Structure formats: C-alpha cells, structure tokens
C-alpha cells in the first residue's frame, strides 16, 4: 500500500512538472475523472480541486448544483459577519470550506453568480411560512440581497482573485448589478484578463443602459490592452445608446492584438469609427463572428476586406438592398479561411450576399468546414463546376418546405455530396423536424452510394428507420467511426442489432450517439458495448461547431 501511495505522489512531484501539465490539460474538461482524482489522496485533492474550480459553474445545468456551489462560496465568507446577519451557517448543506475556493476561479461569470445567489437566497433566507408577504421580512431580505452581493463582490475582487476570463452579462435585475470598480483591489484582479464578454439582455428599455455604461467606463482603465478574445452581445435592438456604442468602439481600438471578435450590431450608427477600429486588428484577428438582424452587404464587405487573415468566419444576418458591393467583395481576401458559417436569409432583392458567398468559396483555398442552409446548394454546385472544394466537414441546414428525400431535393443533395471526395464529418440538420424517409428506398440507396469513402462521422436529426439504416450501412463505401441519431426512437432489440452487425463488419465503428436511454435486452446491450460505445447526447449538440470557439459561455451566463 505504501508503495502505491509513493507512486501516486511521484506523479505530482514538481520534478515531473512537464508531464504534470500534460496530464492536467488532458483532464480539465473530464469532470468524472477529476472528481475521481480528488478522492485518491490529499495530494491529489490539492492538485485537482483548483482545476475543478477554475470555473465551477461551467458544466452545471441544474439549480441544485448551482446552489451547492454558492453554498461553498458562502462558507468562504467571514463567518462572524454571517452570524451578525442571522445567517445560520450550520444549517447549510455544504460542509466547512477547507480551501479558499474563490482564489481558484479563473473564469468569472457575473450573471451565473447572480443567478446562483438569487436561488440560494430564495431557499435559505426566505421563510416558507409566507414571510415574503410581511413588509418587514421583505425589507430584511432585500437588505440581505444587497449586503451579500457586496460581500461576494469583495470576496472575488478584494481577496486575491486573479482572472483570465471575465463574463459580464447583465439582465433586467437592476438591483443585482455589481459595480466591480468599487472594490479597491479590482485592478489587480483584472490585470491579466485575456478573454472578455460583455452582454446586455434587457427587455425594459433604457433603464439599465446608464448604470451599465458607467460601470464599464470605470472598468476600462483596469483592463490591459492585451485582451485577445472579445465578445460584445445583445445590446437591445430598440435602443440606440450612441455614447455607449462609441465607448465600446473606443475600447476595441485601444486593444493591441485582438485574435477573436464576436459581436452584434451595437456599432450600427457608428460604422466608420467601428471600421477604423477593426482595421487596427487586420493582422492579428483570425476569428470573427457577426450577428445582425439586418445588414448592408456593402458594410459587411468593407469589414471583411479589412480582415485578410481570418481563419474562422461566422455570419448571421438578413441582407437589405444596398448599392453595388462588387468592388469591396472582389478586394476581400480569404486565402487563410478554414471555417465558414454562412447563415444568411436568401434574398433576390439584392444579390450582393450571393456574390460574397461565391467569392468566399472561390478564393478560400484552405476551406475545411462549411455550415450553410440548403438554399445555397445551387451556388455550391455552381462553384464545384469552377474549382475543387476540399471540404472535410459539412453541416447542411435543411430549410426547404419539401421533405429532404423528395425526388428534387435528394437529387440536389446527391449532386453536391458526390464531389466532396475528402469529406470526414457530415451533419444533416432539419429545422422543423418534419422530414421523413417514406417509400424512397431506391433513392436512398443512390444517396448512400455517393457518400465519400473518407466519411467517418455522420449526424442526422430526422427519423431514420432500421430499414434505411441497413441500406446506409450496406450500400455505402465508407467505414464510419461514429453515427449520431438525434431522433432515434427504437425500443426493439432488432434495432440495436443493426448497429452490432455493422460493427462486426467494420471494426472502426466505435460510437453510437442517441438522445435518450432505451430498454434493450441486457444481453444485447452488453454485446453492443463490447464493440462500441453508446453515448447520450442532447438535441442541441448537432449545432456544435466543428472548430474551437475562443469564448465558451456556461449554460447560465445569458439566462435570466
């Protein structure tokens, strides 16, 4: 036993720091393994607890876990103060805090913290015997909300916190706005921030704009000019806060080398200053995401012309008729582009957005992944007639009113896929879930036959029967490693047998993804799991991008 402990401790020895870092980096998103590690020994606990607490809210999607985490933070507060405020800490479920957990947090999310605090207060500080109906109790709880907000802020920004990432998503709760700048050590906490998200989710007009703008203006001086990843989202579309917009544009301009920029259209009334700020980052910016309800393609083309080194481009907009953008479009360079998400409502009132799409496909020689809806299939096929697309990852959104497997849409899809010879990962994603494969066996055979030999991962979110799955596996030339079926509704053993038989013929098949557990026989499940993994996915996972997104928000960050 002592020898085993010695070996375990050796893994964490500082002389093996390089191996140590490799191990920790590979485990940082593996919650199950991390929780197992903290039970091994005290040394392991001291090593892996800080990793779990880099952003404790990151993987939490239920309110009970949210409250448990906030309970732990409450135990990090001065217990004398808690007693003075009549907060009975011994009645809380979380045991005594053995670490300064708040100092481990590197990714701070304001809205998530505020959400956890509101739920925690509703559970622990409100009496179930209708205390909220009593004016004095409402007043007491309101006072406690204000005081706990201040004390939690002090814990994060006066007690040694150092943050790499800051997420300030504000919502309708005016009383919950935390003014970070009022804490004397906040500059030390924010000095090393490399990722910054600012969002406003407000449905009540101008009430929040002024305090948020004032708070952010005071914070700007605390941030270094070396922020690499910046996200600014959801300024209310009914509001035109010009001063706030100019403030945000100035902030973009003061940064030295932005690598990623994810934005909505807060700059709409200040386009020229925004374009000037964007040009400052022409050499460094490689990731650009833009969402606009409506947008002149001439403006978009000017932006893209200013960013010649983009590797990843995400666009979501509705084009409105504007002038001739051909000059700006022809001058734009996409030679480094590898990933394109082009979510644009097709409009024939202006064809600039179509010209832009064609330009990107024609000039992006290194394009690896494409996400687009089926209304653009015609233009993709047109480009395929002019150049060879080296796509390895393709996500097609099926918007058409006709079912995917009607004769016309199936022919279009087959012609498009036939020429994607290097395809590795294919997603077919319906929007309305009305798609069915009925009486199309012969057509589906031809569809299966055109899929690239290189295909390894297939994801679909419309129902596919056992009969069609057998056709897919028997007629195709690929050797799938993984198939994810988001509308899989089988309960009979024969359905699982389809995948087992395929795995017997194809030893590379290692994963079946479905969205819920089914009651197949125990023997059959055991046989299946001896050959491949059966994993449960959420329906939304089909929309996960093929590439890494530099700023990943937690489940709670933009929820009220």
XYZ file of C-alpha atoms in Angstrom:
560
model
C 0.000 0.000 0.000
C 2.777 2.425 0.918
C 4.465 1.695 -2.407
C 1.261 2.563 -4.265
C 0.982 5.867 -2.435
C 4.588 6.683 -3.236
C 3.929 6.073 -6.928
C 0.820 8.243 -6.862
C 2.675 11.077 -5.186
C 5.540 10.766 -7.665
C 3.133 11.695 -10.469
C 2.584 15.047 -8.762
C 6.253 15.667 -7.927
C 7.409 19.080 -9.189
C 10.414 17.476 -10.897
C 7.894 15.944 -13.315
C 6.247 19.291 -13.994
C 6.152 18.858 -17.777
C 4.324 15.512 -17.512
C 2.184 17.021 -14.778
C 0.966 19.798 -17.126
C 0.210 17.339 -19.933
C -1.909 15.196 -17.603
C -3.809 18.166 -16.164
C -4.523 19.722 -19.573
C -5.944 16.455 -20.875
C -8.257 16.138 -17.860
C -9.506 19.704 -17.467
C -12.864 19.015 -19.181
C -13.288 15.461 -17.893
C -15.409 16.017 -14.795
C -15.900 12.367 -13.937
C -12.160 11.681 -13.860
C -11.412 14.889 -11.962
C -13.942 14.047 -9.245
C -12.432 10.567 -9.021
C -8.943 12.039 -8.654
C -9.809 14.215 -5.647
C -10.777 11.051 -3.744
C -7.378 9.368 -4.258
C -5.360 11.225 -1.634
C -4.870 14.657 -0.065
C -2.104 15.418 -2.558
C -4.411 14.648 -5.459
C -7.165 16.684 -3.829
C -4.878 19.725 -3.521
C -3.908 19.336 -7.190
C -7.275 18.706 -8.816
C -9.623 20.901 -6.738
C -8.143 24.073 -8.334
C -8.851 22.638 -11.797
C -12.472 21.883 -10.918
C -12.832 25.401 -9.534
C -11.329 27.304 -12.474
C -14.969 27.830 -13.470
C -17.164 25.777 -11.128
C -20.366 26.761 -12.969
C -19.096 25.732 -16.408
C -20.665 22.281 -16.654
C -23.564 22.780 -14.219
C -27.062 22.723 -15.743
C -29.362 22.230 -12.755
C -30.272 24.650 -9.983
C -29.444 22.252 -7.139
C -25.803 22.061 -8.189
C -25.775 25.827 -8.673
C -26.941 26.304 -5.077
C -24.366 23.816 -3.763
C -21.551 25.787 -5.378
C -22.862 29.058 -3.966
C -23.131 27.396 -0.545
C -19.416 26.683 -0.737
C -18.702 30.323 -1.577
C -20.838 31.448 1.384
C -18.596 29.337 3.617
C -15.616 31.286 2.268
C -17.079 34.496 3.738
C -16.266 35.787 7.207
C -18.364 33.570 9.476
C -18.581 36.286 12.138
C -20.331 38.527 9.619
C -22.722 35.716 8.692
C -23.712 35.256 12.329
C -24.288 39.011 12.750
C -26.660 38.895 9.783
C -28.577 35.962 11.331
C -27.489 33.556 8.602
C -27.324 30.166 10.303
C -24.343 28.660 8.514
C -24.559 25.364 10.400
C -27.947 24.751 8.755
C -26.486 24.923 5.243
C -25.855 21.679 3.401
C -22.273 22.332 2.331
C -19.595 21.454 4.925
C -16.871 23.797 6.111
C -14.689 25.189 3.322
C -11.217 23.648 3.511
C -9.801 25.740 0.653
C -10.018 29.355 -0.445
C -12.115 28.210 -3.372
C -12.717 31.699 -4.725
C -8.973 32.130 -5.385
C -9.003 29.117 -7.733
C -11.598 30.691 -10.036
C -10.006 31.981 -13.250
C -13.154 32.419 -15.350
C -15.553 34.854 -13.675
C -19.188 34.925 -14.872
C -21.313 37.655 -13.325
C -24.792 36.547 -14.391
C -24.172 32.942 -13.347
C -23.030 34.094 -9.916
C -26.041 36.408 -9.543
C -28.426 33.651 -10.639
C -26.933 31.292 -8.035
C -27.215 33.979 -5.366
C -30.909 34.665 -6.087
C -31.798 30.970 -5.936
C -29.732 30.487 -2.771
C -31.441 33.432 -1.042
C -34.896 32.204 -2.050
C -34.099 28.859 -0.395
C -32.135 29.841 2.703
C -33.250 33.362 3.600
C -36.963 33.236 2.842
C -39.298 31.558 5.283
C -41.719 29.133 3.679
C -44.438 30.392 6.061
C -45.271 33.327 3.805
C -42.612 35.603 5.251
C -42.373 37.411 1.931
C -45.899 38.671 2.466
C -44.772 40.600 5.501
C -43.353 44.009 4.716
C -40.676 43.825 7.391
C -39.406 40.478 6.121
C -39.331 41.678 2.511
C -37.294 44.637 3.647
C -34.913 42.382 5.600
C -34.382 40.046 2.646
C -33.828 42.967 0.249
C -31.217 44.324 2.614
C -29.534 40.919 2.789
C -29.519 40.620 -1.015
C -27.704 43.942 -1.221
C -25.241 43.029 1.555
C -24.476 39.526 0.263
C -23.953 40.962 -3.200
C -21.379 43.367 -1.745
C -19.676 40.657 0.333
C -19.469 38.213 -2.565
C -18.038 41.013 -4.717
C -15.475 41.728 -2.012
C -14.598 38.013 -1.914
C -13.911 37.946 -5.652
C -12.236 41.324 -6.137
C -10.520 42.083 -2.821
C -9.379 38.666 -1.605
C -6.739 37.518 -4.062
C -8.787 36.613 -7.140
C -6.872 36.694 -10.446
C -8.932 36.226 -13.603
C -8.029 35.107 -17.121
C -11.603 35.421 -18.368
C -14.405 37.820 -17.424
C -18.023 37.467 -18.481
C -20.267 40.448 -17.682
C -23.748 39.589 -18.935
C -26.316 41.979 -17.479
C -30.050 41.318 -17.357
C -33.237 43.006 -16.110
C -32.305 42.856 -12.430
C -31.149 46.426 -11.816
C -30.639 45.853 -8.084
C -28.250 42.985 -8.772
C -25.773 44.977 -10.868
C -22.376 44.575 -9.284
C -20.039 47.551 -9.633
C -16.674 45.782 -9.747
C -14.773 49.062 -9.780
C -15.871 49.915 -6.225
C -13.612 47.214 -4.781
C -10.156 48.625 -4.096
C -8.163 45.655 -5.443
C -10.208 45.133 -8.606
C -7.388 46.291 -10.882
C -5.121 43.514 -9.637
C -7.919 41.000 -10.250
C -8.461 42.165 -13.845
C -4.885 42.885 -14.924
C -4.397 39.524 -16.668
C -7.796 39.155 -18.332
C -7.344 37.766 -21.848
C -10.993 36.929 -22.601
C -13.768 39.471 -22.060
C -17.506 39.076 -22.712
C -19.968 41.923 -22.335
C -23.677 41.324 -22.873
C -26.936 43.126 -22.192
C -30.149 41.086 -22.034
C -32.712 43.755 -21.265
C -36.352 43.977 -22.360
C -37.323 47.080 -20.404
C -35.852 49.873 -22.479
C -33.246 52.330 -21.246
C -33.292 51.637 -17.502
C -30.129 49.540 -17.449
C -28.101 51.307 -20.111
C -26.843 54.196 -17.984
C -25.569 52.213 -14.958
C -24.035 49.529 -17.173
C -22.310 52.107 -19.369
C -20.993 53.926 -16.303
C -19.729 50.697 -14.728
C -17.985 49.577 -17.899
C -16.407 53.002 -18.432
C -14.867 52.812 -14.952
C -13.621 49.282 -15.610
C -11.878 50.067 -18.894
C -8.818 51.507 -17.207
C -8.366 48.287 -15.220
C -8.063 46.076 -18.287
C -4.748 45.683 -20.007
C -4.616 46.493 -23.743
C -3.646 42.863 -24.359
C -7.093 41.276 -24.420
C -7.042 38.600 -27.106
C -10.671 37.469 -27.270
C -13.562 39.942 -27.049
C -17.311 39.330 -27.175
C -19.963 42.087 -27.158
C -23.528 40.812 -27.477
C -27.205 41.738 -27.391
C -27.405 45.447 -26.995
C -31.204 45.877 -27.149
C -32.210 46.468 -30.780
C -34.772 49.109 -29.819
C -32.079 51.193 -28.158
C -29.519 53.401 -29.811
C -27.121 54.197 -26.964
C -24.669 56.173 -29.096
C -22.387 57.153 -26.239
C -22.180 53.569 -25.040
C -21.575 52.377 -28.617
C -18.747 54.854 -29.088
C -17.332 53.767 -25.767
C -17.267 50.130 -26.895
C -15.718 51.052 -30.244
C -13.008 53.047 -28.476
C -12.322 50.033 -26.276
C -11.835 47.826 -29.347
C -9.481 50.442 -30.769
C -7.359 50.581 -27.593
C -6.582 46.867 -27.750
C -3.286 45.921 -29.352
C -3.734 42.498 -30.908
C -7.254 41.072 -30.845
C -7.351 37.495 -32.099
C -11.110 36.949 -31.812
C -14.083 39.291 -32.025
C -17.694 38.155 -31.513
C -20.255 40.952 -31.843
C -23.804 42.059 -32.570
C -24.633 45.348 -34.294
C -24.017 47.861 -31.473
C -21.842 49.809 -33.965
C -24.688 50.328 -36.436
C -24.888 54.113 -36.065
C -21.106 54.462 -35.846
C -19.945 52.365 -38.795
C -16.917 54.386 -39.921
C -15.324 54.609 -36.431
C -16.009 50.894 -35.981
C -14.403 50.063 -39.322
C -11.352 52.091 -38.324
C -11.102 50.159 -35.042
C -11.462 46.884 -36.931
C -8.647 47.751 -39.336
C -6.264 48.148 -36.419
C -6.531 44.385 -35.886
C -6.153 43.420 -39.546
C -3.019 41.360 -38.932
C -3.985 39.684 -35.665
C -7.723 38.930 -35.987
C -8.331 35.313 -37.047
C -11.820 34.658 -35.620
C -14.759 36.943 -36.488
C -18.406 36.325 -35.581
C -21.066 38.856 -36.545
C -24.817 38.701 -35.870
C -27.113 41.397 -37.280
C -30.897 41.382 -37.752
C -30.402 43.433 -40.918
C -27.199 44.450 -42.645
C -25.967 46.196 -45.764
C -23.714 43.771 -47.635
C -21.592 46.771 -48.625
C -20.817 47.322 -44.932
C -20.106 43.632 -44.404
C -17.808 43.528 -47.420
C -15.866 46.527 -46.129
C -15.374 44.756 -42.792
C -14.197 41.539 -44.414
C -11.863 43.420 -46.731
C -10.235 44.830 -43.590
C -9.584 41.351 -42.165
C -7.386 39.394 -44.600
C -6.079 36.859 -42.066
C -9.349 35.315 -40.916
C -9.288 31.583 -40.236
C -12.845 31.298 -38.899
C -15.817 33.388 -40.055
C -19.368 33.183 -38.655
C -22.046 35.386 -40.200
C -25.721 35.592 -39.281
C -27.638 38.385 -40.984
C -30.547 39.366 -43.183
C -29.351 41.408 -46.178
C -31.164 44.585 -47.132
C -30.995 46.200 -50.576
C -27.959 48.433 -50.934
C -25.541 49.700 -53.533
C -23.060 47.828 -55.687
C -20.640 45.958 -53.403
C -18.696 44.210 -56.170
C -15.579 46.341 -55.701
C -15.346 45.652 -51.964
C -16.153 41.969 -52.464
C -13.536 41.471 -55.168
C -10.895 43.174 -52.994
C -11.548 40.951 -49.964
C -9.075 38.140 -49.319
C -9.999 34.768 -47.830
C -6.791 32.887 -48.550
C -6.369 31.814 -44.908
C -10.008 30.945 -44.229
C -10.603 27.393 -42.942
C -14.079 27.546 -41.372
C -17.207 29.294 -42.671
C -20.655 29.513 -41.065
C -22.833 31.459 -43.518
C -26.305 31.979 -42.023
C -27.893 34.486 -44.369
C -31.527 34.643 -45.448
C -31.548 34.311 -49.211
C -32.917 37.444 -50.867
C -33.173 38.293 -54.546
C -33.870 41.976 -53.910
C -30.107 42.305 -53.682
C -27.595 39.711 -54.871
C -24.544 41.111 -53.088
C -24.740 38.445 -50.364
C -24.801 35.706 -53.029
C -21.811 37.246 -54.791
C -19.989 37.408 -51.463
C -20.719 33.742 -50.720
C -19.406 32.676 -54.126
C -16.317 34.845 -53.696
C -15.506 33.185 -50.367
C -15.837 29.668 -51.793
C -13.793 30.506 -54.884
C -10.915 32.166 -53.038
C -10.765 30.190 -49.766
C -8.371 27.502 -50.992
C -7.872 26.120 -47.478
C -11.553 25.934 -46.521
C -12.123 22.811 -44.398
C -15.578 23.267 -42.881
C -18.799 24.838 -44.118
C -22.146 25.380 -42.393
C -24.913 26.687 -44.630
C -28.587 26.111 -45.355
C -29.888 24.190 -48.351
C -30.994 27.315 -50.239
C -27.302 27.791 -51.054
C -26.837 24.299 -52.539
C -27.338 25.663 -56.040
C -24.461 28.122 -55.600
C -22.192 25.479 -54.062
C -22.767 23.222 -57.077
C -22.032 26.181 -59.347
C -18.698 26.728 -57.586
C -17.923 22.997 -57.763
C -18.078 23.372 -61.530
C -15.327 26.013 -61.354
C -12.995 24.713 -58.643
C -12.411 21.749 -56.350
C -13.759 22.178 -52.818
C -11.548 20.437 -50.254
C -14.213 20.346 -47.552
C -13.685 17.778 -44.817
C -16.580 18.953 -42.611
C -20.019 19.927 -43.928
C -23.107 20.969 -41.932
C -26.220 21.398 -44.079
C -29.326 23.048 -42.597
C -32.467 21.735 -44.284
C -34.898 24.638 -44.560
C -36.958 23.727 -47.584
C -40.654 23.123 -47.158
C -40.339 19.835 -49.049
C -39.008 16.768 -47.257
C -35.340 16.005 -47.677
C -35.983 12.799 -49.544
C -38.400 14.036 -52.145
C -37.012 13.483 -55.624
C -35.881 17.044 -56.319
C -34.111 17.820 -53.044
C -32.477 14.377 -52.936
C -31.024 14.810 -56.423
C -29.662 18.232 -55.491
C -28.102 16.857 -52.325
C -26.561 13.859 -54.115
C -25.017 16.049 -56.797
C -23.475 18.276 -54.156
C -22.134 15.429 -51.992
C -20.848 13.425 -54.956
C -17.993 15.899 -55.431
C -16.953 16.192 -51.779
C -14.325 13.461 -52.025
C -12.486 14.317 -48.799
C -15.500 14.600 -46.513
C -14.886 13.277 -42.980
C -17.798 14.682 -40.959
C -21.320 15.291 -42.302
C -24.263 16.840 -40.428
C -27.778 16.943 -41.906
C -29.884 19.156 -39.699
C -33.608 19.805 -40.198
C -35.119 22.939 -38.718
C -38.762 21.927 -38.338
C -38.346 18.171 -37.728
C -40.895 17.357 -40.426
C -38.617 15.216 -42.533
C -39.441 11.582 -43.155
C -37.950 8.843 -45.291
C -41.055 7.234 -46.749
C -41.108 4.971 -49.821
C -37.724 6.234 -51.019
C -35.599 3.094 -50.675
C -34.153 3.207 -54.197
C -33.415 6.910 -53.934
C -31.818 6.397 -50.539
C -29.615 3.636 -51.963
C -28.250 6.071 -54.527
C -27.806 8.678 -51.804
C -25.811 6.194 -49.677
C -23.632 5.264 -52.635
C -22.464 8.828 -53.320
C -21.209 9.472 -49.783
C -17.428 9.816 -49.699
C -15.285 6.800 -48.809
C -13.483 9.083 -46.353
C -16.614 9.768 -44.249
C -16.064 8.860 -40.588
C -18.780 10.744 -38.666
C -22.434 11.136 -39.663
C -25.050 13.118 -37.708
C -28.744 13.475 -38.600
C -31.678 14.867 -36.624
C -34.599 13.417 -38.591
C -36.045 9.902 -38.123
C -34.239 7.086 -39.957
C -35.842 3.635 -39.799
C -33.956 0.362 -39.302
C -34.573 -0.480 -42.951
C -32.936 2.734 -44.107
C -30.029 2.286 -41.692
C -29.362 -1.154 -43.166
C -29.396 0.371 -46.642
C -26.978 3.075 -45.490
C -24.547 0.563 -43.996
C -24.799 -1.934 -46.890
C -24.713 0.434 -49.860
C -22.140 2.984 -48.716
C -18.392 2.670 -49.260
C -17.336 4.429 -46.061
C -16.177 2.925 -42.764
C -17.987 5.015 -40.169
C -16.357 5.567 -36.798
C -19.407 7.277 -35.315
C -23.074 7.881 -36.090
C -25.289 10.230 -34.055
C -29.063 9.945 -34.435
C -30.938 12.765 -32.733
C -34.420 11.394 -33.495
C -33.754 7.758 -32.684
C -36.953 6.232 -31.225
C -36.313 2.467 -31.178
C -37.165 0.061 -28.377
C -36.910 -3.372 -30.026
C -33.727 -5.444 -29.884
C -33.692 -5.790 -33.652
C -32.953 -2.064 -33.912
C -29.756 -2.319 -31.874
C -28.813 -5.443 -33.841
C -28.461 -3.259 -36.962
C -25.501 -1.451 -35.367
C -23.972 -4.622 -33.907
C -23.991 -6.287 -37.325
C -22.374 -3.208 -38.846
C -19.706 -3.169 -36.119
C -18.896 -6.814 -36.892
C -18.147 -5.861 -40.497
C -16.446 -2.569 -39.625
C -14.121 -2.754 -36.627
C -13.583 1.015 -36.783
C -17.165 1.715 -35.725
C -16.791 2.824 -32.099
C -19.674 5.161 -31.197
C -23.455 5.278 -31.444
C -24.923 8.574 -30.271
C -28.603 8.797 -29.286
C -30.603 11.283 -27.222
C -32.038 9.014 -24.526
C -31.699 5.588 -22.951
C -33.761 2.720 -24.370
C -34.729 -0.575 -22.731
C -32.999 -3.082 -24.964
C -32.278 -6.506 -23.510
C -29.365 -6.643 -21.087
C -27.563 -9.284 -23.162
C -27.810 -7.241 -26.350
C -26.588 -4.059 -24.672
C -23.599 -5.959 -23.305
C -22.840 -7.361 -26.757
C -23.107 -3.884 -28.264
C -20.853 -2.289 -25.658
C -18.197 -4.907 -26.296
C -17.929 -3.435 -29.781
C -18.808 0.277 -29.474
C -19.798 2.991 -27.008
C -23.420 4.092 -26.661
C -23.437 7.757 -25.669
C -26.350 10.027 -24.780
C -26.374 13.463 -26.427
C -28.669 16.470 -26.188
C -30.613 17.524 -29.283
C -28.723 20.811 -29.428
C -25.332 19.130 -29.853
C -25.816 18.770 -33.584
C -25.358 22.551 -33.744
C -21.940 22.452 -32.087
C -19.343 23.908 -34.474
C -16.601 21.766 -35.974
C -13.936 24.115 -34.610
C -12.962 25.546 -31.244
C -14.768 28.721 -30.211
C -12.429 31.015 -28.237
C -15.123 32.205 -25.815
C -17.386 29.477 -24.456
C -20.124 30.682 -22.146
C -21.590 28.461 -19.469
C -25.197 27.284 -19.507
C -26.275 30.108 -17.156
C -24.327 33.126 -18.361
C -27.062 34.628 -20.568
C -30.111 33.301 -18.726
C -32.407 35.424 -16.589
